[in-house]
Amino acid sequence: MDHSSSLEKLLRSVAITLVLVFFLFPIVWIFLMSLQTNETILRIPPSIAFTPIIDNYTALITGQLRTAAGSLQLNFMQNMFNSVLLSVCSVALSLVLGVPAAYAFARFKFRLGEDIAFTLLSFRFAPALLVLLPLSLYFKTLGLTNTYIGLIWVYQLICLPLILWIVRGYFEDISPDIEHAYRIAGNSWWRTFTRISIPLAKPGIAAAGLLAFIFAWNNFVFALILASADKQPVTVGALAFVTASGIQYGQIAAAIIISITPTLALALYAQRYLVEGLSMGAVKG
Amino acid sequence: MAELDITRVDKIYHSRKGDVHAVKALDLVVKPGEIVALLGSSGCGKTSTLRMIAGFEEVSNGAITLGGKAIHALPPAARGVAMAFEAYSLYPPLTIGENMSFALKSSRLPQAEQEKRVKDMAEMLEIADILNKYPSSVSGGQQQRASLGRALVRDAGLYLLDEPMGQLEPQLRAVLRGRIKHYLREHNCTTILVTHDQTEANALADRIAVMEGGVLQQYATPAELKARPANLFTGTFIGEPPMNVFTADVSATAERVSFTVEGGTTLSYPASDMSEALRGRLAKTPRIALGIRPHALQLGEGPVKGKVTACQWLGDQTHVAVDVAGRTVVSVSQERVSRPTGSDVSLNVAARDLHLFDAASGNAIAHGGTLA
């Protein structure tokens, strides 16, 4: 009995180690690259022994990229600001629109309700380019091209369905009678929604919001087509490191490390909500 | 306390698969301070009725008034109704005590009075020791009592109790039934209780509304329901074990009235056992449904012959199942009876214990020798 339990523990440890190595290796490798010059990164044979430098980070923060071909102005911190602005605003707008809509879909049966909910989800099925080509024409006509408002609007295609479907599942898991008990004690529908339903669905809302933030942060193609350099997020901004004198691997790696830091920190902080929210709401729902 | 009037109320659920008429033209009056039980099997419309009164379901047709004020179009908060839910529905983030006092927050009662009410109610329901615990850490029965307490601590014009004791152990249920009835009486609470448990309905209610298929079958006192069921459904639904029912051909002469049941057995009674009006009615009704309660079907000398298929002593009564011409009937005796399986027995029933129903409509014709 003891023997088999030790064997189980060993196998479990090996499996966990393999999974960790598989997923963490790229991050560790990128981090190491961010502390090297292009020359040490590209040397043959490759080696993990090097003198760490912080020049790549300095270049990103100061906006001055020095290459063999000369000096280049970088917009990386502006891209960072754009990423934060676009992701935060998109998720905030999606929560404002999506949470009440998810509640309505969960609680009320109305004509075409299921069809509307499915249509919203179907935005996730279509390749982004399918939507983008006609959308870019509309955006030009409406004057929304290269505007934050236009990008936040189009980011709803990513965030809104996600929030709607995850939070809907979560609301459906909450017994309507808990709300009824509150309403019959003398409280209005709105008060019940804000005081009972939303607090009870908080883990699901947090998980959906976090996922939507990660998806919005990682989006590449919308901003590439609908915005120019001053409004583009870090995902598109990283293209600036593909210069005439070659690809600046060190700066790309540093940019990646800086750009994943906010989402990683947020995910680690809200990990409990994420697991609880997804396992209770989305799966059951 | 207020009177509740339900007038011609319908509830129709619309869906893609078609409409479901859950409650049909319901008329019901609950007098101030009266305790009424809605009794019926699953899907009979009792919970839909309760939820329409509470305001969780819209009324498709008809009107509901409480204390003379139409409430069917008001939101639940404005109806002045308190409700205990079958699924408890306690707020998970609050303790049992907070859940109960939460309902009093909007009452503007002094804090000390709120605390006293919660404490007294918790003691009555035997949950005083768990007031500081969270719903997730107590048993289903304790949660159910907390839900009941949350409803009863409030001052309301009407109390709605949806299966309020379904999760309790039988012994505790028996004790609480008495206490709750006393509390409702003392505070003159107009109450509607939804249950499928006849014992609970009999013990708590002044009147019972029996529902089936969305239709009110009968609205009467527990004793009346048992002695004078309005139709075959109520006759067979009320009472445990259920009423034995036979189809019978009637022969009424000046001297005797006879009922020939399936299999050829004839139950014959002197005409004097039946009222003149009933004899006149039976003369025009050649075929009826004859109902006999198991307690009235006595073993001994009698015209009904059969073979015992099961004989069970339940601790306080004996149930004997008898095969009569291919049909199983049940006789209940208050004494311990031992009859081997397969043995021949005779059964007898007095005229005063006969329930006669119209064979086609199922409506009652007579009970105990007099017209219904």
XYZ file of C-alpha atoms in Angstrom:
657
model
C 0.000 0.000 0.000
C 2.756 2.422 1.046
C 4.887 1.377 -1.879
C 2.157 2.013 -4.432
C 1.364 5.350 -2.796
C 5.064 6.421 -3.060
C 5.114 5.320 -6.672
C 1.981 7.338 -7.312
C 3.585 10.376 -5.677
C 6.711 9.955 -7.768
C 4.778 9.604 -11.016
C 2.650 12.593 -10.126
C 5.762 14.679 -9.406
C 7.330 13.630 -12.708
C 4.150 14.459 -14.602
C 3.837 17.865 -12.929
C 7.515 18.604 -13.633
C 7.099 17.705 -17.301
C 4.038 19.919 -17.644
C 5.780 22.797 -15.848
C 8.887 22.480 -18.012
C 6.742 22.346 -21.161
C 4.840 25.514 -20.288
C 7.513 27.496 -18.428
C 10.447 26.812 -20.709
C 9.424 29.355 -23.383
C 8.886 32.027 -20.722
C 12.221 31.356 -19.059
C 13.956 31.276 -22.443
C 12.360 34.565 -23.487
C 13.373 36.105 -20.167
C 16.963 34.986 -20.698
C 16.900 36.375 -24.246
C 15.680 39.721 -22.932
C 18.908 40.023 -20.912
C 21.217 39.441 -23.910
C 22.401 41.275 -26.985
C 21.416 40.079 -30.441
C 24.971 38.734 -30.904
C 24.895 36.472 -27.838
C 21.386 35.303 -28.708
C 22.355 34.345 -32.251
C 25.788 32.813 -31.515
C 26.418 29.270 -32.609
C 26.435 27.017 -30.731
C 23.902 28.616 -28.356
C 24.872 28.835 -24.694
C 23.096 29.755 -21.508
C 26.259 31.337 -20.129
C 26.214 35.077 -20.796
C 26.662 38.446 -19.108
C 23.188 39.829 -18.437
C 22.415 43.330 -19.670
C 19.399 45.551 -19.196
C 19.940 47.560 -22.368
C 16.906 46.008 -24.050
C 14.630 47.189 -21.257
C 16.279 50.621 -21.223
C 15.735 50.948 -24.963
C 12.039 50.140 -24.607
C 11.481 52.502 -21.718
C 13.476 55.424 -23.186
C 12.174 54.837 -26.709
C 15.624 54.817 -28.285
C 16.628 51.715 -30.186
C 20.270 51.588 -31.290
C 21.020 49.092 -34.045
C 23.954 48.454 -36.338
C 22.210 50.635 -38.930
C 21.741 53.525 -36.528
C 19.320 54.882 -33.930
C 15.555 54.343 -34.146
C 12.637 55.947 -32.276
C 10.415 53.435 -30.459
C 6.779 53.825 -29.461
C 6.717 50.905 -27.071
C 5.511 52.711 -23.944
C 2.757 54.335 -26.007
C 1.837 50.834 -27.223
C 1.782 49.685 -23.607
C -0.527 52.548 -22.686
C -2.747 51.692 -25.671
C -2.927 48.045 -24.591
C -3.940 49.004 -21.069
C -6.474 51.567 -22.270
C -8.022 49.319 -24.914
C -8.189 46.217 -22.705
C -9.483 47.939 -19.583
C -12.092 49.996 -21.421
C -13.212 47.061 -23.563
C -13.635 44.772 -20.587
C -15.358 47.500 -18.562
C -17.810 48.180 -21.380
C -18.373 44.454 -21.889
C -19.101 43.995 -18.198
C -21.540 46.907 -18.176
C -23.367 45.506 -21.201
C -22.727 41.799 -20.773
C -23.597 41.175 -17.116
C -27.174 42.537 -17.298
C -27.606 40.818 -20.672
C -26.328 37.522 -19.228
C -28.789 37.916 -16.344
C -31.629 38.554 -18.779
C -30.739 35.485 -20.849
C -30.455 33.364 -17.696
C -33.631 34.516 -15.983
C -36.149 35.540 -18.615
C -37.508 33.521 -21.461
C -38.331 35.863 -24.327
C -38.959 35.645 -28.030
C -35.767 34.915 -30.025
C -33.764 35.013 -26.764
C -31.758 31.884 -27.515
C -31.192 32.970 -31.119
C -29.810 36.332 -30.004
C -27.507 34.687 -27.460
C -26.247 32.237 -30.070
C -25.698 34.997 -32.623
C -23.507 36.836 -30.112
C -21.521 33.659 -29.531
C -21.188 33.058 -33.255
C -18.954 36.151 -33.497
C -16.362 33.933 -31.862
C -16.713 31.251 -34.545
C -15.940 33.477 -37.520
C -12.316 34.235 -38.412
C -11.518 37.828 -37.455
C -10.644 38.728 -41.034
C -14.133 37.831 -42.174
C -15.504 40.597 -39.969
C -12.590 42.969 -40.414
C -12.669 43.553 -44.131
C -16.238 44.897 -44.292
C -15.747 46.546 -40.903
C -12.736 48.538 -42.105
C -14.911 50.037 -44.855
C -17.620 51.007 -42.356
C -15.022 52.440 -39.992
C -13.659 54.643 -42.772
C -17.143 55.924 -43.586
C -17.963 56.542 -39.914
C -14.584 58.122 -39.166
C -13.763 55.453 -36.569
C -10.550 54.229 -38.156
C -7.559 54.830 -35.890
C -9.669 55.904 -32.911
C -9.775 54.422 -29.428
C -13.576 54.398 -29.535
C -13.561 52.399 -32.767
C -11.096 49.873 -31.374
C -12.955 49.522 -28.061
C -16.135 48.968 -30.029
C -14.595 46.285 -32.209
C -12.988 44.642 -29.155
C -16.544 43.913 -27.979
C -16.506 41.113 -30.553
C -13.904 39.427 -28.356
C -15.069 40.354 -24.867
C -18.843 40.502 -24.973
C -19.625 36.904 -26.072
C -17.139 35.558 -23.555
C -18.613 37.497 -20.648
C -22.165 36.870 -21.749
C -21.848 33.094 -21.935
C -19.710 32.516 -18.867
C -21.730 34.835 -16.629
C -25.020 33.496 -17.999
C -24.004 29.992 -16.912
C -23.150 31.340 -13.516
C -26.474 33.135 -13.070
C -28.289 29.980 -14.141
C -26.577 28.093 -11.332
C -27.958 30.484 -8.722
C -31.430 29.482 -7.584
C -33.971 32.131 -8.652
C -35.694 31.566 -5.309
C -32.776 33.233 -3.511
C -33.661 36.381 -5.456
C -37.364 35.773 -4.919
C -36.809 35.559 -1.162
C -35.113 38.956 -1.264
C -37.766 40.503 -3.491
C -40.676 39.304 -1.409
C -39.030 40.837 1.665
C -39.753 44.253 0.140
C -36.955 44.853 -2.360
C -37.180 45.934 -5.987
C -35.936 43.966 -8.955
C -32.984 46.304 -9.478
C -31.975 46.192 -5.824
C -32.170 42.406 -5.894
C -30.006 42.304 -9.004
C -27.339 44.558 -7.533
C -27.437 43.329 -3.911
C -27.986 39.600 -4.374
C -27.451 38.377 -7.930
C -24.229 40.242 -8.757
C -22.477 39.460 -5.430
C -23.406 35.787 -5.757
C -22.114 35.694 -9.337
C -18.936 37.611 -8.453
C -16.514 34.689 -8.992
C -18.021 34.042 -12.422
C -17.955 37.718 -13.358
C -14.330 38.019 -12.192
C -13.305 34.931 -14.167
C -15.084 36.107 -17.298
C -13.656 39.610 -16.942
C -10.153 38.252 -16.500
C -10.416 35.951 -19.504
C -11.860 38.768 -21.597
C -8.972 41.020 -20.497
C -6.398 38.392 -21.528
C -8.092 37.870 -24.901
C -8.328 41.620 -25.498
C -4.713 42.163 -24.440
C -3.464 39.445 -26.766
C -5.467 40.588 -29.773
C -3.340 41.437 -32.784
C -5.298 41.627 -35.975
C -8.015 44.186 -35.129
C -5.577 46.952 -34.220
C -3.213 46.002 -37.069
C -5.886 46.774 -39.640
C -8.068 49.396 -37.946
C -5.392 51.580 -36.305
C -2.023 53.142 -37.030
C 1.102 53.185 -34.872
C -0.044 55.745 -32.264
C -3.182 53.737 -31.341
C -1.789 50.218 -31.655
C -1.251 47.912 -28.659
C 1.964 46.079 -27.769
C 1.065 43.022 -29.803
C 1.218 45.089 -32.993
C 3.897 47.423 -31.673
C 6.343 44.487 -31.464
C 6.498 44.553 -35.263
C 8.668 47.684 -34.951
C 11.536 45.455 -33.846
C 11.680 43.886 -37.277
C 13.979 46.547 -38.640
C 15.964 47.076 -41.823
C 19.101 45.882 -40.039
C 17.492 42.666 -38.846
C 15.169 41.351 -36.156
C 15.917 42.761 -32.704
C 15.425 39.561 -30.715
C 16.618 41.043 -27.432
C 14.159 43.928 -27.582
C 11.322 41.662 -28.735
C 11.990 39.392 -25.756
C 12.071 42.350 -23.360
C 8.855 43.699 -24.909
C 7.203 40.320 -24.419
C 8.275 40.146 -20.790
C 6.972 43.660 -20.112
C 3.742 43.051 -21.990
C 2.882 39.757 -20.302
C 3.599 41.125 -16.833
C 0.208 42.844 -16.285
C -1.854 39.854 -17.468
C 0.322 37.398 -15.568
C 0.060 39.447 -12.372
C -3.694 39.773 -12.812
C -4.108 36.058 -13.512
C -2.031 35.086 -10.484
C -3.950 37.484 -8.272
C -7.352 36.268 -9.490
C -6.388 32.616 -9.923
C -8.866 31.459 -7.263
C -11.751 33.301 -8.962
C -10.672 32.025 -12.343
C -10.724 28.360 -11.344
C -13.866 28.668 -9.238
C -15.678 30.793 -11.789
C -14.913 28.609 -14.748
C -15.558 25.316 -12.993
C -18.870 26.411 -11.454
C -20.336 28.633 -14.121
C -19.184 27.807 -17.585
C -18.871 24.066 -17.249
C -22.176 23.476 -15.491
C -23.976 26.137 -17.458
C -54.810 39.748 8.906
C -56.294 39.886 5.436
C -58.645 37.805 3.347
C -57.283 36.372 0.113
C -59.594 36.104 -2.884
C -58.531 34.240 -5.987
C -61.059 34.766 -8.754
C -61.121 32.809 -12.023
C -57.352 32.655 -12.180
C -55.603 30.904 -15.066
C -51.941 30.231 -15.592
C -50.781 29.361 -19.078
C -47.105 28.714 -19.802
C -46.163 29.395 -23.401
C -43.345 27.488 -25.030
C -42.239 26.392 -28.471
C -43.612 22.931 -27.798
C -47.042 24.374 -27.102
C -49.005 25.965 -24.293
C -49.348 24.355 -20.878
C -52.492 25.301 -18.982
C -51.161 24.832 -15.447
C -54.023 26.429 -13.496
C -57.565 26.544 -14.826
C -60.214 29.042 -13.655
C -59.247 28.777 -10.007
C -61.642 30.250 -7.446
C -60.487 30.215 -3.841
C -61.219 32.323 -0.768
C -58.975 32.185 2.288
C -60.584 33.884 5.283
C -58.550 36.129 7.583
C -56.499 33.991 9.948
C -57.372 30.779 8.127
C -54.788 28.114 7.297
C -55.383 26.532 3.917
C -53.413 23.690 2.356
C -53.044 23.274 -1.392
C -52.784 19.532 -1.794
C -52.109 17.585 -4.947
C -49.639 15.460 -6.822
C -46.667 16.889 -8.754
C -47.720 19.106 -11.653
C -51.242 19.691 -10.320
C -50.799 23.482 -10.313
C -50.378 24.101 -6.588
C -46.903 25.631 -6.791
C -47.906 27.745 -9.810
C -50.815 29.049 -7.754
C -48.528 29.893 -4.858
C -46.042 31.648 -7.124
C -48.796 33.692 -8.751
C -49.929 34.843 -5.305
C -46.321 35.710 -4.400
C -45.818 37.546 -7.689
C -43.115 35.326 -9.189
C -45.414 34.228 -11.988
C -47.778 36.422 -13.942
C -51.490 35.700 -13.808
C -52.691 34.796 -17.321
C -56.338 35.577 -16.496
C -58.349 36.477 -13.444
C -57.655 38.457 -10.288
C -56.039 38.024 -6.891
C -56.988 40.370 -4.069
C -55.545 40.520 -0.577
C -57.483 42.500 2.019
C -59.646 43.915 -0.763
C -56.651 45.226 -2.736
C -55.870 43.751 -6.154
C -52.311 42.440 -5.937
C -51.933 40.331 -9.073
C -50.310 43.147 -11.030
C -48.076 44.372 -8.204
C -44.382 43.441 -7.872
C -43.635 40.896 -5.098
C -42.187 43.608 -2.853
C -45.479 45.508 -2.786
C -47.777 42.568 -2.008
C -47.199 42.287 1.726
C -46.636 38.553 1.498
C -44.034 36.379 3.262
C -42.887 33.067 1.847
C -40.919 30.015 2.942
C -39.337 28.252 -0.007
C -39.144 24.531 -0.600
C -35.494 24.821 -1.644
C -34.752 27.040 1.422
C -33.131 29.796 -0.685
C -31.055 31.255 2.121
C -28.433 33.864 1.198
C -25.105 31.997 1.274
C -22.969 34.928 2.490
C -25.157 35.515 5.591
C -25.407 33.448 8.765
C -28.655 31.720 9.705
C -29.410 34.503 12.199
C -28.642 37.226 9.649
C -30.808 35.456 7.096
C -33.733 35.530 9.499
C -33.237 39.125 10.650
C -32.539 40.276 7.090
C -36.244 40.013 6.316
C -36.971 42.427 9.174
C -34.552 45.143 7.990
C -37.185 46.950 5.955
C -39.784 46.683 8.736
C -38.368 49.620 10.742
C -38.804 47.639 13.942
C -36.447 48.626 16.784
C -33.249 46.577 16.754
C -34.041 44.994 20.122
C -37.466 43.868 18.884
C -35.905 42.405 15.716
C -33.405 40.434 17.782
C -36.111 39.194 20.146
C -38.284 38.012 17.286
C -35.426 36.134 15.649
C -34.427 34.564 18.964
C -37.974 33.489 19.824
C -38.550 32.079 16.361
C -35.217 30.236 16.414
C -36.134 28.689 19.757
C -39.525 27.620 18.481
C -37.931 25.989 15.444
C -35.045 24.548 17.495
C -32.306 26.301 15.540
C -31.146 28.748 18.252
C -27.789 26.972 18.432
C -26.948 27.513 14.750
C -27.769 31.208 14.402
C -24.086 32.057 13.931
C -23.457 29.369 11.346
C -23.563 29.760 7.594
C -26.165 27.905 5.507
C -23.526 25.744 3.836
C -22.409 24.358 7.192
C -25.812 23.201 8.478
C -28.095 20.339 7.439
C -30.951 20.540 4.938
C -33.488 20.256 7.735
C -31.900 23.154 9.637
C -31.819 25.261 6.477
C -35.478 24.492 5.905
C -36.371 25.612 9.422
C -34.323 28.786 8.916
C -36.230 29.480 5.700
C -39.512 28.922 7.537
C -38.357 31.178 10.362
C -37.328 33.898 7.917
C -40.881 33.961 6.583
C -42.668 33.729 9.931
C -40.722 36.484 11.743
C -42.101 39.051 9.341
C -45.376 40.911 9.691
C -47.227 40.048 6.519
C -50.805 39.983 5.316
C -50.370 36.469 4.030
C -47.888 33.663 4.663
C -47.040 31.236 1.874
C -45.332 28.026 2.946
C -44.063 25.817 0.132
C -43.488 22.278 1.450
C -42.174 23.809 4.692
C -41.323 20.562 6.477
C -40.377 18.182 3.682
C -36.784 17.749 4.847
C -37.451 17.255 8.554
C -37.269 13.996 10.452
C -40.704 12.546 11.246
C -40.416 13.086 15.000
C -39.326 16.710 14.697
C -41.938 17.285 12.014
C -44.674 16.105 14.358
C -43.476 18.413 17.146
C -43.058 21.434 14.858
C -46.454 20.952 13.219
C -48.099 21.550 16.592
C -45.915 24.555 17.417
C -46.332 26.159 14.002
C -50.093 25.707 14.062
C -50.217 27.263 17.515
C -48.036 30.176 16.350
C -50.169 30.804 13.253
C -53.354 30.673 15.373
C -51.935 32.929 18.078
C -50.841 35.543 15.552
C -53.997 35.078 13.468
C -51.897 34.521 10.328
C -53.673 33.965 7.033
C -51.636 31.110 5.581
C -51.440 29.015 2.457
C -49.458 25.841 2.722
C -48.409 23.821 -0.307
C -47.801 20.167 0.355
C -48.179 16.717 -1.082
C -48.225 15.219 2.414
C -51.790 14.526 3.531
C -50.801 14.132 7.175
C -49.223 17.590 7.147
C -52.265 19.102 5.434
C -54.664 17.408 7.862
C -52.636 18.458 10.886
C -52.085 22.095 9.941
C -54.930 23.218 7.719
C -58.423 24.409 8.526
C -59.407 23.699 4.940
C -57.710 21.796 2.158
C -57.888 22.655 -1.549
C -57.315 19.473 -3.559
C -55.952 20.186 -7.030
C -55.403 17.977 -10.032
C -54.600 18.858 -13.640
C -54.718 22.562 -12.765
C -58.328 22.265 -11.584
C -59.582 22.698 -8.041
C -61.263 19.387 -7.281
C -62.610 20.170 -3.835
C -62.156 22.782 -1.127
C -63.263 21.567 2.268
C -62.236 20.681 5.817
C -60.036 17.593 6.238
C -62.941 15.645 7.794
C -65.318 16.603 5.014
C -62.825 15.636 2.323
C -62.566 12.181 3.763
C -66.256 11.666 4.534
C -67.776 13.387 1.515
C -65.336 13.537 -1.428
C -66.775 15.620 -4.269
C -65.547 13.289 -6.965
C -63.716 10.078 -7.652
C -60.337 11.838 -7.819
C -60.645 13.340 -4.353
C -62.071 10.070 -3.052
C -59.086 8.076 -4.230
C -56.478 10.778 -3.551
C -57.442 11.463 0.045
C -56.889 8.627 2.472
C -54.142 6.106 2.953
C -54.336 3.400 1.651
C -56.461 4.746 -1.225
C -60.168 4.043 -1.573
C -61.153 0.774 -3.283
C -63.219 1.532 -6.378
C -65.477 -0.819 -8.346
C -67.740 -0.260 -11.295
C -71.197 -1.515 -10.298
C -74.601 -2.066 -11.881
C -77.434 -0.729 -9.745
C -80.715 -2.421 -9.064
C -83.133 -0.422 -6.890
C -86.495 -1.851 -5.791
C -88.916 -0.782 -3.074
C -87.335 -3.251 -0.651
C -83.669 -3.432 -1.529
C -80.898 -1.617 -3.322
C -78.234 -3.852 -4.859
C -74.869 -3.166 -6.457
C -73.427 -5.877 -8.674
C -69.708 -5.274 -9.039
C -67.269 -6.680 -11.588
C -66.938 -10.429 -11.164
C -70.570 -10.861 -10.202
C -70.399 -10.074 -6.470
C -73.551 -8.351 -5.285
C -73.769 -5.990 -2.335
C -77.388 -5.749 -1.277
C -78.866 -3.421 1.335
C -82.339 -2.750 2.684
C -83.902 0.218 0.941
C -84.264 1.888 4.329
C -80.455 2.276 4.468
C -80.692 4.771 1.594
C -82.572 8.054 1.572
C -85.623 8.313 -0.637
C -83.954 10.944 -2.772
C -80.965 8.675 -3.318
C -83.165 5.724 -4.248
C -84.889 7.928 -6.786
C -81.551 8.984 -8.219
C -80.225 5.431 -8.380
C -83.347 4.296 -10.198
C -82.241 6.597 -13.030
C -78.537 5.664 -12.794
C -77.991 2.039 -13.837
C -74.182 2.151 -13.620
C -72.031 3.790 -10.947
C -68.511 3.771 -9.481
C -68.622 2.366 -5.975
C -65.991 3.577 -3.516
C -65.158 1.787 -0.271
C -62.437 3.010 2.073
C -60.059 0.240 3.232
C -60.962 0.958 6.857
C -64.638 0.324 6.043
C -64.021 -2.970 4.254
C -64.111 -5.433 7.137
C -62.964 -9.037 7.209
C -65.641 -11.463 8.367
C -68.952 -12.727 7.061
C -69.938 -10.822 3.943
C -70.826 -10.992 0.285
C -67.422 -10.086 -1.105
C -65.303 -13.235 -1.507
C -61.656 -13.357 -2.384
C -58.199 -14.774 -1.715
C -55.569 -13.110 0.451
C -52.531 -11.990 -1.577
C -50.692 -10.166 1.240
C -51.165 -9.565 4.934
C -48.993 -6.962 6.683
C -48.955 -5.838 10.317
C -47.641 -2.239 10.322
C -47.281 -1.886 14.064
C -50.608 -0.207 14.654
C -52.840 -1.686 11.945
C -53.063 -4.626 9.566
C -53.290 -4.197 5.789
C -54.807 -7.179 4.016
C -54.693 -7.270 0.227
C -57.394 -9.503 -1.267
C -57.869 -10.644 -4.840
C -61.549 -10.240 -5.674
C -62.422 -11.552 -9.159
C -59.007 -10.566 -10.505
C -58.892 -7.165 -8.765
C -56.900 -6.310 -5.681
C -58.751 -4.596 -2.860
C -57.265 -3.553 0.463
C -58.845 -3.950 3.866
C -57.447 -2.255 6.963
C -58.012 -3.546 10.455
C -56.952 -1.765 13.630
C -56.239 -5.144 15.203
C -53.469 -7.569 14.488
C -54.852 -10.029 11.947
C -53.042 -13.016 10.541
C -54.305 -14.518 7.304
C -52.106 -16.823 5.249
C -51.543 -15.917 1.619
C -53.986 -17.807 -0.615
C -56.581 -18.289 2.099
C -60.244 -17.559 1.344
C -61.774 -14.558 3.074
C -65.097 -12.772 3.079
C -65.445 -9.019 3.287
C -68.312 -6.861 4.332
C -69.165 -3.184 4.075
C -71.993 -1.250 5.696
C -74.283 0.980 3.627
C -73.194 4.017 5.675
C -69.629 3.488 4.378
C -70.480 3.448 0.684
C -69.409 6.290 -1.609
C -71.278 6.385 -4.904
C -69.944 8.258 -7.914
C -71.260 8.822 -11.403
C -69.489 6.245 -13.587
C -69.032 8.672 -16.482
C -68.186 12.018 -14.857
C -66.765 10.730 -11.572
C -68.806 13.276 -9.607
C -70.147 12.157 -6.249
C -73.741 10.927 -6.109
C -73.998 9.895 -2.478
C -72.060 9.256 0.696
C -73.327 6.938 3.432
C -76.804 6.565 2.029
C -77.597 10.254 1.453
C -77.181 12.375 -1.647
C -73.903 14.265 -1.955
